[in-house]
């Protein structure tokens, strides 16, 4: 399958270019989408107010892209636009799903460095810009931490202490 001139094996996700995911930049320019019908998955986000927000999305995009593309109002989420320069797209997964993600892809050192700066870090935390939606994630529930820390700003009023 060709995606706008790119082979499917080269299409990747996030700054680290994870195999199998489309990459889009801040302006919404994408490395491509399949020219035929795409698989879809439903992702359930639990926001900071414990409100559940469900979206149906195409597979092959990052969770950060899902939030942006569906105009979900998660304050401060994805401040660096997926460049791995902050931890504002920090998400918390159930252990079983987290372990499934680890069997699909390992966590890069760059992601671990940013997670070290995240507020409310848990053993099952990941950055949304580095997790690609796949059919295996259909129906998954992901939680946002209680607050957000943007390491790029020293005195951010919306950030955690």
Tab-separated table of C-alpha atoms in Angstrom, residues 1-92:
chain	number	residue	atom	x	y	z
A	1	UNK	CA	0.000	0.000	0.000
A	2	UNK	CA	1.379	3.406	-0.907
A	3	UNK	CA	0.734	6.484	1.161
A	4	UNK	CA	1.266	9.643	-0.863
A	5	UNK	CA	4.430	8.225	-2.372
A	6	UNK	CA	5.768	6.697	0.839
A	7	UNK	CA	5.838	2.988	1.425
A	8	UNK	CA	3.854	1.833	4.451
A	9	UNK	CA	7.049	0.520	6.038
A	10	UNK	CA	8.488	4.053	6.104
A	11	UNK	CA	5.455	5.833	7.518
A	12	UNK	CA	6.071	6.551	11.155
A	13	UNK	CA	4.703	8.220	14.263
A	14	UNK	CA	5.919	10.975	16.559
A	15	UNK	CA	9.306	12.647	16.675
A	16	UNK	CA	11.022	9.278	17.018
A	17	UNK	CA	9.195	8.122	13.909
A	18	UNK	CA	7.621	4.935	15.205
A	19	UNK	CA	6.997	2.411	12.391
A	20	UNK	CA	3.420	2.076	11.187
A	21	UNK	CA	2.068	5.490	12.110
A	22	UNK	CA	1.439	8.565	10.048
A	23	UNK	CA	3.237	11.674	11.193
A	24	UNK	CA	1.712	15.119	11.098
A	25	UNK	CA	3.339	18.381	12.026
A	26	UNK	CA	1.932	21.419	13.800
A	27	UNK	CA	0.314	22.714	10.619
A	28	UNK	CA	-1.577	19.463	10.093
A	29	UNK	CA	0.552	18.412	7.128
A	30	UNK	CA	0.599	14.642	7.217
A	31	UNK	CA	2.996	12.067	5.840
A	32	UNK	CA	-0.098	10.471	4.418
A	33	UNK	CA	-3.163	8.434	4.975
A	34	UNK	CA	-4.157	5.256	3.278
A	35	UNK	CA	-5.845	5.724	-0.057
A	36	UNK	CA	-8.333	2.971	0.778
A	37	UNK	CA	-10.682	2.479	3.726
A	38	UNK	CA	-8.831	2.805	7.025
A	39	UNK	CA	-9.211	0.833	10.201
A	40	UNK	CA	-10.674	2.765	13.090
A	41	UNK	CA	-10.461	2.519	16.864
A	42	UNK	CA	-12.362	4.082	19.736
A	43	UNK	CA	-10.246	5.727	22.430
A	44	UNK	CA	-11.741	6.755	25.779
A	45	UNK	CA	-9.964	9.631	27.531
A	46	UNK	CA	-10.608	10.402	31.199
A	47	UNK	CA	-9.829	14.083	31.711
A	48	UNK	CA	-8.627	15.898	34.820
A	49	UNK	CA	-12.226	16.324	36.002
A	50	UNK	CA	-12.753	12.541	35.655
A	51	UNK	CA	-15.054	13.118	32.701
A	52	UNK	CA	-14.915	10.382	30.066
A	53	UNK	CA	-14.566	11.572	26.466
A	54	UNK	CA	-14.769	8.967	23.713
A	55	UNK	CA	-13.538	9.486	20.165
A	56	UNK	CA	-13.467	7.274	17.115
A	57	UNK	CA	-10.286	7.745	15.105
A	58	UNK	CA	-8.261	6.225	12.336
A	59	UNK	CA	-5.448	3.893	13.271
A	60	UNK	CA	-1.887	4.931	12.535
A	61	UNK	CA	-1.892	8.332	14.244
A	62	UNK	CA	-0.457	9.282	17.622
A	63	UNK	CA	-2.687	9.855	20.638
A	64	UNK	CA	-1.509	13.476	20.585
A	65	UNK	CA	-2.848	13.759	17.028
A	66	UNK	CA	-6.148	12.253	18.180
A	67	UNK	CA	-6.524	14.968	20.831
A	68	UNK	CA	-5.612	17.733	18.380
A	69	UNK	CA	-7.648	16.412	15.444
A	70	UNK	CA	-10.772	15.989	17.584
A	71	UNK	CA	-10.355	19.405	19.256
A	72	UNK	CA	-10.375	17.910	22.747
A	73	UNK	CA	-9.977	20.678	25.303
A	74	UNK	CA	-7.269	19.297	27.583
A	75	UNK	CA	-5.569	22.433	28.882
A	76	UNK	CA	-1.846	22.508	28.138
A	77	UNK	CA	-1.893	19.130	26.361
A	78	UNK	CA	0.740	18.761	23.646
A	79	UNK	CA	2.400	22.136	24.148
A	80	UNK	CA	5.515	21.189	22.154
A	81	UNK	CA	3.395	19.748	19.322
A	82	UNK	CA	4.990	16.315	19.553
A	83	UNK	CA	8.642	17.320	19.353
A	84	UNK	CA	9.570	15.562	22.627
A	85	UNK	CA	10.460	18.874	24.260
A	86	UNK	CA	7.919	18.640	27.101
A	87	UNK	CA	5.754	16.135	28.956
A	88	UNK	CA	2.380	17.820	28.542
A	89	UNK	CA	0.911	14.916	26.529
A	90	UNK	CA	1.535	12.590	29.494
A	91	UNK	CA	-1.080	9.825	29.647
A	92	UNK	CA	-1.651	7.021	32.146
